Coordinates of C-alpha atoms in Angstrom, one line a residue:
M1 CA 3.0 -21.5 6.9
A2 CA 0.4 -20.3 4.4
F3 CA -0.1 -16.7 3.2
T4 CA -2.8 -14.9 5.1
T5 CA -4.2 -11.7 3.5
P6 CA -3.3 -8.7 5.7
T7 CA -6.2 -6.8 7.4
A8 CA -7.1 -3.1 7.3
E9 CA -5.9 -2.9 10.9
Q10 CA -2.5 -4.3 10.0
L11 CA -2.3 -1.7 7.2
A12 CA -3.1 1.0 9.7
L13 CA -0.3 -0.2 12.0
Y14 CA 2.1 -0.5 9.1
L15 CA 1.4 3.1 8.1
G16 CA 1.4 4.3 11.7
R17 CA -2.1 5.7 11.5
P18 CA -4.5 5.4 14.4
E19 CA -7.5 5.3 12.0
I20 CA -7.9 4.1 8.5
Q21 CA -10.8 3.9 6.0
G22 CA -11.6 0.2 6.3
E23 CA -13.4 -0.4 3.0
R24 CA -10.7 1.6 1.0
A25 CA -7.9 -0.3 2.8
D26 CA -9.6 -3.7 2.1
L27 CA -9.9 -2.8 -1.6
L28 CA -6.3 -1.7 -1.9
I29 CA -5.1 -4.8 0.0
A30 CA -7.1 -7.0 -2.4
Q31 CA -5.6 -5.2 -5.4
A32 CA -2.1 -5.6 -4.0
V33 CA -2.7 -9.4 -3.5
A34 CA -4.0 -9.7 -7.1
L35 CA -0.9 -7.9 -8.4
C36 CA 1.4 -10.1 -6.4
E37 CA -0.4 -13.2 -7.6
T38 CA 0.5 -12.3 -11.2
V39 CA 4.1 -13.1 -10.2
D40 CA 3.7 -16.0 -7.8
K41 CA 0.7 -18.1 -6.9
P42 CA 0.1 -19.2 -4.2
L43 CA 1.8 -16.4 -2.4
P44 CA 4.4 -17.3 0.3
D45 CA 3.9 -16.1 3.9
Q46 CA 6.6 -13.5 3.4
A47 CA 4.5 -11.8 0.7
T48 CA 2.7 -10.0 3.5
A49 CA 5.4 -7.4 3.6
I50 CA 5.1 -6.7 -0.1
V51 CA 1.3 -6.6 0.0
L52 CA 1.4 -4.1 2.9
S53 CA 4.0 -2.0 1.1
V54 CA 2.0 -1.9 -2.2
A55 CA -1.3 -1.2 -0.4
G56 CA 0.3 1.4 1.8
R57 CA 1.8 3.3 -1.1
A58 CA -1.5 3.4 -2.8
Y59 CA -3.3 4.4 0.4
V60 CA -1.0 7.3 1.1
N61 CA -0.5 8.6 -2.4
P62 CA -3.4 7.4 -4.6
Q63 CA -2.6 9.7 -7.6
Q64 CA 1.1 8.6 -7.4
V65 CA 2.2 12.2 -7.3
S66 CA 6.0 12.6 -7.4
Y67 CA 6.2 16.4 -7.9
E68 CA 3.7 19.0 -6.8
T69 CA 3.6 22.8 -6.9
I70 CA 1.1 25.0 -5.0
G71 CA 1.8 28.7 -5.3
P72 CA 5.4 29.4 -4.4
M73 CA 5.9 26.0 -2.7
S74 CA 6.9 22.8 -4.4
V75 CA 7.8 19.4 -3.3
Q76 CA 9.4 16.5 -5.1
R77 CA 9.2 13.0 -3.6
P78 CA 12.0 10.5 -4.1
Q79 CA 11.5 7.8 -6.7
G80 CA 9.6 4.9 -5.2
S81 CA 8.3 6.8 -2.2
G82 CA 4.7 6.2 -3.2

């Protein structure tokens, strides 16, 4: 079975979000596919999971913040959490 690029709707389902910014999601999915294709081209069908993971991390945390302090509160995200 050939690789099929995931849709914005699939990314929303993957992230557990009822709504998603379609154009932004499409851009991030396209970028994730391009990154994956630097490793293997054509992509295998199983690459869908990796593409959704990469696009999802970029969608949820576009600045790739790992530590944030606001006033007396601070949060540190685990390595690789997006």
